[in-house]
Structure formats: structure tokens, C-alpha cells
CSV table of C-alpha atoms in Angstrom, one decimal:
chain,number,residue,atom,x,y,z
R,71,UNK,CA,26.6,169.2,51.5
R,72,UNK,CA,29.6,169.3,49.2
R,73,UNK,CA,32.3,167.1,47.9
R,74,UNK,CA,35.9,169.2,48.6
R,75,UNK,CA,39.5,168.9,47.4
R,76,UNK,CA,41.8,171.2,49.4
R,77,UNK,CA,44.7,172.1,47.8
R,78,UNK,CA,47.4,173.4,50.9
R,79,UNK,CA,50.0,175.9,50.1
R,80,UNK,CA,53.2,176.2,51.5
R,81,UNK,CA,52.1,178.6,53.5
R,82,UNK,CA,49.8,176.6,55.2
R,83,UNK,CA,52.8,174.2,56.2
R,84,UNK,CA,55.8,176.6,57.6
R,85,UNK,CA,54.8,180.1,58.5
R,86,UNK,CA,58.1,181.3,58.5
R,87,UNK,CA,60.1,180.1,55.2
R,88,UNK,CA,63.5,180.7,57.2
R,89,UNK,CA,62.1,177.7,59.9
R,90,UNK,CA,61.6,174.4,58.2
R,91,UNK,CA,62.2,173.1,61.4
R,92,UNK,CA,59.7,169.8,62.4
R,93,UNK,CA,58.6,171.6,65.5
R,94,UNK,CA,57.5,174.8,63.5
R,95,UNK,CA,55.9,172.8,60.7
R,96,UNK,CA,53.9,171.4,63.3
R,97,UNK,CA,52.8,174.5,65.1
R,98,UNK,CA,51.7,175.6,61.9
R,99,UNK,CA,49.7,172.0,60.6
R,100,UNK,CA,47.7,172.8,64.1
R,101,UNK,CA,46.6,176.5,62.9
R,102,UNK,CA,45.8,175.0,59.4
R,103,UNK,CA,43.6,172.3,60.9
R,104,UNK,CA,41.4,174.9,62.4
R,105,UNK,CA,39.7,176.3,58.8
R,106,UNK,CA,39.8,172.8,57.4
R,107,UNK,CA,37.6,171.2,60.3
R,108,UNK,CA,35.3,173.9,60.0
R,109,UNK,CA,34.6,172.5,56.5
R,110,UNK,CA,34.0,169.4,58.0
R,111,UNK,CA,32.0,170.3,60.9
R,112,UNK,CA,30.0,171.8,58.1
R,113,UNK,CA,28.9,168.3,57.0
R,114,UNK,CA,31.2,168.8,53.5
R,115,UNK,CA,33.6,165.6,52.4
R,116,UNK,CA,36.9,166.9,52.4
R,117,UNK,CA,40.5,165.3,50.5
R,118,UNK,CA,43.5,167.4,51.5
R,119,UNK,CA,46.4,167.6,49.0
R,120,UNK,CA,49.6,169.3,49.9
R,121,UNK,CA,53.2,170.9,48.7
R,122,UNK,CA,56.2,169.6,49.6
R,123,UNK,CA,58.7,172.4,48.2
R,124,UNK,CA,60.7,172.8,51.5
R,125,UNK,CA,60.7,169.4,53.2
R,126,UNK,CA,61.5,167.6,50.2
R,127,UNK,CA,64.6,170.2,49.1
R,128,UNK,CA,65.7,169.5,52.7
R,129,UNK,CA,65.6,165.9,52.7
R,130,UNK,CA,67.5,165.9,49.7
R,131,UNK,CA,69.9,168.3,50.6
R,132,UNK,CA,70.6,166.2,54.0
R,133,UNK,CA,71.1,163.1,52.1
R,134,UNK,CA,73.8,165.1,50.2
R,135,UNK,CA,75.5,166.4,52.6
R,136,UNK,CA,75.8,163.4,54.7
R,137,UNK,CA,77.2,161.8,51.3
R,138,UNK,CA,79.8,164.8,51.2
R,139,UNK,CA,81.3,164.0,54.4
R,140,UNK,CA,80.9,160.0,53.4
R,141,UNK,CA,81.1,159.3,49.8
R,142,UNK,CA,80.4,155.5,50.9
R,143,UNK,CA,76.9,156.5,52.1
R,144,UNK,CA,74.7,156.5,48.9
R,145,UNK,CA,72.1,159.6,48.0
R,146,UNK,CA,68.5,158.8,48.3
R,147,UNK,CA,67.2,158.3,44.8
R,148,UNK,CA,64.6,161.7,44.6
R,149,UNK,CA,61.2,159.6,44.1
R,150,UNK,CA,62.4,158.0,47.5
R,151,UNK,CA,62.9,161.4,48.9
R,152,UNK,CA,58.8,162.7,47.7
R,153,UNK,CA,57.5,159.3,48.9
R,154,UNK,CA,59.3,160.4,52.4
R,155,UNK,CA,57.9,163.9,52.7
R,156,UNK,CA,54.0,162.7,51.8
R,157,UNK,CA,54.9,160.4,55.3
R,158,UNK,CA,56.3,163.4,57.3
R,159,UNK,CA,53.8,166.2,56.1
R,160,UNK,CA,50.9,163.8,56.2
R,161,UNK,CA,51.7,163.0,59.8
R,162,UNK,CA,51.8,166.2,61.1
R,163,UNK,CA,48.5,166.7,59.2
R,164,UNK,CA,46.5,163.8,60.2
R,165,UNK,CA,47.2,164.7,64.3
R,166,UNK,CA,46.9,168.2,63.9
R,167,UNK,CA,43.0,167.6,62.0
R,168,UNK,CA,42.2,164.3,64.3
R,169,UNK,CA,42.9,166.7,67.6
R,170,UNK,CA,41.3,169.4,66.4
R,171,UNK,CA,38.3,167.1,65.5
R,172,UNK,CA,38.1,165.3,69.0
R,173,UNK,CA,38.0,168.8,70.4
R,174,UNK,CA,34.7,169.4,68.6
R,175,UNK,CA,33.5,166.0,69.1
R,176,UNK,CA,33.8,165.1,65.2
R,177,UNK,CA,34.1,161.3,65.3
R,178,UNK,CA,36.2,160.6,61.9
R,179,UNK,CA,39.0,158.9,60.5
R,180,UNK,CA,41.5,160.5,58.5
R,181,UNK,CA,44.5,158.8,57.1
R,182,UNK,CA,47.8,159.9,54.8
R,183,UNK,CA,48.3,157.9,51.8
R,184,UNK,CA,51.7,157.8,49.7
R,185,UNK,CA,50.4,158.6,46.5
R,186,UNK,CA,51.8,157.6,43.1
R,187,UNK,CA,51.1,159.7,39.8
R,188,UNK,CA,51.6,158.6,36.6
R,189,UNK,CA,53.3,161.1,33.7
R,190,UNK,CA,54.2,160.7,30.3
R,191,UNK,CA,57.7,159.4,29.7
R,192,UNK,CA,57.7,161.7,26.7
R,193,UNK,CA,56.5,164.6,28.7
R,194,UNK,CA,58.2,167.9,27.3
R,195,UNK,CA,59.0,169.1,30.8
R,196,UNK,CA,62.0,165.9,30.5
R,197,UNK,CA,63.6,167.4,27.5
R,198,UNK,CA,63.5,171.2,29.6
R,199,UNK,CA,64.3,170.3,33.4
R,200,UNK,CA,63.2,173.4,35.3
R,201,UNK,CA,62.8,172.5,39.0
R,202,UNK,CA,65.7,173.2,41.2
R,203,UNK,CA,65.8,170.7,44.5
R,204,UNK,CA,68.6,170.0,47.1
R,205,UNK,CA,71.8,171.8,47.8
R,206,UNK,CA,73.7,174.5,46.4
R,207,UNK,CA,77.3,173.6,44.6
R,208,UNK,CA,80.4,175.0,43.1
R,209,UNK,CA,80.7,175.2,39.0
R,210,UNK,CA,83.5,172.3,39.5
R,211,UNK,CA,80.9,170.1,42.0
R,212,UNK,CA,78.2,170.5,39.6
R,213,UNK,CA,80.5,169.6,36.5
R,214,UNK,CA,81.3,166.3,39.0
R,215,UNK,CA,77.9,165.1,39.5
R,216,UNK,CA,76.5,165.8,35.5
R,217,UNK,CA,79.7,163.4,34.6
R,218,UNK,CA,79.0,161.0,37.5
R,219,UNK,CA,75.5,161.2,38.1
R,220,UNK,CA,74.2,162.5,35.3
R,221,UNK,CA,72.4,165.2,37.0
R,222,UNK,CA,70.7,168.7,34.9
R,223,UNK,CA,72.6,171.2,36.7
R,224,UNK,CA,71.8,174.8,36.5
R,225,UNK,CA,73.3,178.0,38.0
R,226,UNK,CA,71.1,179.7,40.6
R,227,UNK,CA,70.6,183.6,41.3
R,228,UNK,CA,74.2,183.5,42.0
R,229,UNK,CA,74.4,181.2,44.8
R,230,UNK,CA,75.9,178.1,42.8
R,231,UNK,CA,74.7,175.6,41.0
R,232,UNK,CA,71.8,173.4,42.0
R,233,UNK,CA,70.2,169.8,40.3
R,234,UNK,CA,66.9,170.8,38.3
R,235,UNK,CA,64.4,168.3,37.4
R,236,UNK,CA,61.6,168.0,35.2
R,237,UNK,CA,58.0,169.3,36.1
R,238,UNK,CA,55.5,166.9,33.7
R,239,UNK,CA,51.9,167.1,34.0
R,240,UNK,CA,49.9,164.4,36.0
R,241,UNK,CA,47.8,161.8,33.8
R,242,UNK,CA,46.6,159.3,36.6
R,243,UNK,CA,46.3,158.8,40.4
R,244,UNK,CA,47.4,155.2,40.9
R,245,UNK,CA,46.4,154.7,44.6
R,246,UNK,CA,43.0,156.6,43.7
R,247,UNK,CA,40.7,153.8,44.0
R,248,UNK,CA,41.6,153.5,47.7
R,249,UNK,CA,41.5,157.0,47.8
R,250,UNK,CA,37.5,156.7,46.9
R,251,UNK,CA,37.2,153.7,48.8
R,252,UNK,CA,37.9,155.6,52.2
R,253,UNK,CA,36.4,158.8,51.4
R,254,UNK,CA,32.7,156.8,50.4
R,255,UNK,CA,33.5,155.5,53.3
R,256,UNK,CA,33.0,159.1,55.2
R,257,UNK,CA,37.2,159.1,56.5
R,258,UNK,CA,39.0,161.8,55.5
R,259,UNK,CA,42.0,161.3,53.3
R,260,UNK,CA,45.3,163.4,52.4
R,261,UNK,CA,47.2,162.4,49.3
R,262,UNK,CA,48.8,163.7,46.2
R,263,UNK,CA,51.4,164.9,49.0
R,264,UNK,CA,53.5,167.1,47.0
R,265,UNK,CA,51.9,166.6,43.8
R,266,UNK,CA,52.2,162.6,44.6
R,267,UNK,CA,55.7,160.6,43.7
R,268,UNK,CA,56.0,161.0,39.9
R,269,UNK,CA,56.3,157.6,38.0
R,270,UNK,CA,56.2,156.0,34.3
R,271,UNK,CA,54.4,153.4,33.0
R,272,UNK,CA,57.1,150.8,31.7
R,273,UNK,CA,54.5,148.7,30.3
R,274,UNK,CA,52.8,145.7,31.7
R,275,UNK,CA,51.4,147.6,34.3
R,276,UNK,CA,55.5,148.3,36.0
R,277,UNK,CA,55.4,151.4,37.1
R,278,UNK,CA,59.2,153.3,37.9
R,279,UNK,CA,59.7,156.5,40.1
R,280,UNK,CA,61.3,159.3,38.0
R,281,UNK,CA,63.2,162.3,39.4
R,282,UNK,CA,60.3,165.2,38.8
R,283,UNK,CA,58.3,167.1,40.6
R,284,UNK,CA,54.6,167.1,39.8
R,285,UNK,CA,52.9,170.7,40.7
R,286,UNK,CA,50.7,170.4,43.9
R,287,UNK,CA,47.9,172.5,42.3
R,288,UNK,CA,47.9,170.5,39.0
R,289,UNK,CA,47.7,167.1,40.8
R,290,UNK,CA,44.6,168.2,43.5
R,291,UNK,CA,43.0,169.1,40.2
R,292,UNK,CA,43.7,165.1,38.6
R,293,UNK,CA,42.7,163.8,42.2
R,294,UNK,CA,39.8,166.2,42.2
R,295,UNK,CA,38.4,165.2,38.6
R,296,UNK,CA,38.5,161.5,39.8
R,297,UNK,CA,37.0,161.6,42.8
R,298,UNK,CA,34.1,163.7,41.0
R,299,UNK,CA,34.5,166.3,43.6
R,300,UNK,CA,31.9,169.4,43.5
R,301,UNK,CA,34.6,171.9,44.6
R,302,UNK,CA,38.8,172.4,44.4
R,303,UNK,CA,39.6,175.2,46.5
R,304,UNK,CA,42.9,175.9,46.0
R,305,UNK,CA,44.8,177.5,49.5
R,306,UNK,CA,47.3,180.4,49.2
R,307,UNK,CA,48.7,183.4,50.8
R,308,UNK,CA,46.1,186.3,49.3
R,309,UNK,CA,42.6,186.4,49.8
R,310,UNK,CA,41.8,186.9,46.1
R,311,UNK,CA,43.2,186.5,42.7
R,312,UNK,CA,43.9,190.1,41.3
R,313,UNK,CA,45.1,191.5,37.8
R,314,UNK,CA,48.0,194.1,37.8
R,315,UNK,CA,49.3,192.7,40.7
R,316,UNK,CA,51.4,195.1,42.9
R,317,UNK,CA,50.7,198.3,40.8
R,318,UNK,CA,48.4,201.5,40.8
R,319,UNK,CA,45.5,199.6,38.9
R,320,UNK,CA,45.6,196.4,41.2
R,321,UNK,CA,42.2,195.3,40.9
R,322,UNK,CA,40.4,191.6,43.2
R,323,UNK,CA,38.4,189.4,41.4
R,324,UNK,CA,35.6,188.4,43.1
R,325,UNK,CA,34.5,186.0,39.9
R,326,UNK,CA,36.9,184.6,36.8
R,327,UNK,CA,34.8,182.8,33.7
R,328,UNK,CA,37.2,180.5,31.9
R,329,UNK,CA,37.3,182.3,29.1
R,330,UNK,CA,38.2,185.7,31.4
R,331,UNK,CA,41.0,183.5,33.1
R,332,UNK,CA,42.8,182.9,29.8
R,333,UNK,CA,42.6,186.3,28.7
R,334,UNK,CA,44.3,187.3,31.8
R,335,UNK,CA,47.0,184.8,31.2
R,336,UNK,CA,47.4,185.8,27.7
R,337,UNK,CA,48.3,189.9,29.2
R,338,UNK,CA,50.6,188.4,31.7
R,339,UNK,CA,48.9,189.3,35.0
R,340,UNK,CA,49.9,185.6,36.7
R,341,UNK,CA,53.2,185.2,37.6
R,342,UNK,CA,54.8,181.8,36.8
R,343,UNK,CA,55.8,179.6,39.5
R,344,UNK,CA,53.0,181.6,41.6
R,345,UNK,CA,49.6,182.6,40.7
R,346,UNK,CA,50.0,181.0,37.1
R,347,UNK,CA,49.3,177.4,37.9
R,348,UNK,CA,46.8,177.9,40.3
R,349,UNK,CA,45.0,179.5,37.9
R,350,UNK,CA,45.8,177.1,34.9
R,351,UNK,CA,44.3,174.5,37.5
R,352,UNK,CA,41.4,176.2,38.5
R,353,UNK,CA,40.7,176.8,34.8
R,354,UNK,CA,41.1,173.2,34.3
R,355,UNK,CA,38.9,171.6,37.5
R,356,UNK,CA,36.1,174.2,36.2
R,357,UNK,CA,35.8,173.3,32.4
R,358,UNK,CA,36.2,169.6,33.3
R,359,UNK,CA,32.3,169.2,34.1
R,360,UNK,CA,29.3,171.1,34.4
R,361,UNK,CA,28.4,172.1,37.8
R,362,UNK,CA,32.2,172.3,38.9
R,363,UNK,CA,33.6,175.3,40.5
R,364,UNK,CA,37.0,176.4,41.9
R,365,UNK,CA,37.7,178.7,44.6
R,366,UNK,CA,41.3,180.4,45.2
R,367,UNK,CA,41.5,182.3,48.7
R,368,UNK,CA,43.9,181.8,51.9
R,369,UNK,CA,43.6,179.5,54.3
R,370,UNK,CA,41.4,181.4,57.2
R,371,UNK,CA,39.0,182.6,54.5
R,372,UNK,CA,38.0,178.8,52.7
R,373,UNK,CA,34.6,178.3,54.6
R,374,UNK,CA,33.4,182.0,53.9
R,375,UNK,CA,34.6,181.4,50.4
R,376,UNK,CA,32.2,178.5,50.0
R,377,UNK,CA,29.7,180.8,51.3
R,378,UNK,CA,30.5,183.3,48.5
R,379,UNK,CA,31.4,186.0,50.6
R,380,UNK,CA,35.1,185.9,49.7
R,381,UNK,CA,37.8,184.5,47.2
R,382,UNK,CA,38.0,184.3,43.5
R,383,UNK,CA,35.6,181.7,42.4
R,384,UNK,CA,36.5,180.3,38.6
R,385,UNK,CA,33.4,179.0,37.4
R,386,UNK,CA,32.6,177.9,32.9
């Protein structure tokens, strides 16, 4: 059977965007576990990656709120908040998947690995931070944070000012050898959560965490390459990728070659921050080695997608 890296989108962790409670995530994780275990039951080797947008924002905002009430309390650095979100989300996923496997009589172990992902300190993303994180502030508060902490603050859709951080490209996964050892031993691994904790190499092998957000689809693609996976499955809210989305000319795609996908990107068919990074990650993986394919589909259709019955397959 196949070695598959599954990249879970936000809807696989929080069914209701307005409810970001731990209980809501736990219940959603139980639903998410079922189609994942379907693939495990088929005999596939499964590695799981996931986003962390709402969760890391909630963690950052909590520390910021506490520091606003008591200035003596330190604000938790952003890399540490990312690591916290990996543990929090991984805990819910591994519990839910373990329980679903237990119900089906599947005896496998599952573990979450707090994962560091190496980025280039000279990545262009650091020169133009764009990813908003944490709380909203007034213009006066934002200026104070910029002066005192060196944050980059930007106005966010008329709702106030927020801190923005860079979104650099992933270069390598520090814990990849550990992940590979676990996968080769037949275990299920949750890794590169939220795109991984971004770190830069300061020389002599010394790694330093940096305030940044790595796109989880690109991080999933990187670990899929390293592990020599057969498939990268990018799960999202829709069953198939579409061009002319949300217009009378909308057309859902069963398959795209890399050449066709690049053409559609040039024509502006895929929204930045939504389908565009998924398609870019899909292109990168499908073109990385002969025989590799990327499937973009919804969580519920993952098994059918692997069987070629639905979803959008990106092929060389």
C-alpha cells in the first residue's frame, strides 16, 4: 500500500470558526479521526500534519491579555506559542485516532512530535511580514509595541492593529530522522504541526526559534519529500479544486498536470491564503520525483480520492 502524508486544514480541527474552545476541538478531532483511520485500515502508512491558525492566535492573545492586566507577567515568545499549539492539537488528534483504531481492532501506536522546521534567515518573507497573530490594538497601543518590543504592526480590515510576522519557506525538518524511524517501525506520527516551529541555523548546528508562520501545506510537502511518500493529501473544505470559482463558469477539476496548474495560477484562479498555497505545495510535491502525486479534496472524501473516484489529482 501507499505511504501518505495528510495535511489537515482548519475545518478538520474546528468545525465552527466561532467556537475555538478545547471541547469543540476535541469533538471535531473525533470526527476527523474516522476518515484517517479508514486509510490506516486499508493498510496505508499514514503521517499527519495540521494547521494551527486559530489555536496559536488564541494562545498568543491569552498571554497578551494577561500581560495587559499585569505588566509584570512576561509575554510568551511566538515560537514557544507555536510549540504549545503543536502539543495541544496533537494531543486531541492522537487521542481521537487511537480511540477510533481501538474500536476497529487496529493495534498501532500514535505519537505527536514537536517539530522544528528550518528556514533561511535571509528569506524575503522576513522583509515583508504579512501573517497577523494575536490580539487587536488601538493605533496608540500598536505604536507603543513597535517602539518597546520591535513588533511589526499593521491595520487589519478596520478592526484595529495586529502584530504581523513573516511567512518564510521551509528548508528542512529537524526531527525528520525521528519521524522516519517511527514511520518505518509501523507507527503513526503527527508532525510539522502548524507548519512547524520556525528555526534558523546560527552556525555550528545551533538553532534559534524565530517569530514566523510557515505555511502548513508547504511544511507538509517538505516532510512528504523527506519521507519519500507516494501521496500528499491536502484536505480542505471542498471536494475538488475549481477554476472560475464562485462564478457561472465554475469548473471542478478531476486532474491537473503541473503545467496546467501553473497556467491557472498565472490566470489568477486560486485565492492567496486559501487555495493558492495548496496548489503550490501540490505542484512542488508532484514534481519532486517520478511517481509522486498530490490529491486535494475534502476530509470525508480522502479514501475515495486515493481510489481515484473524486478529488483533484495533481500529476507531473
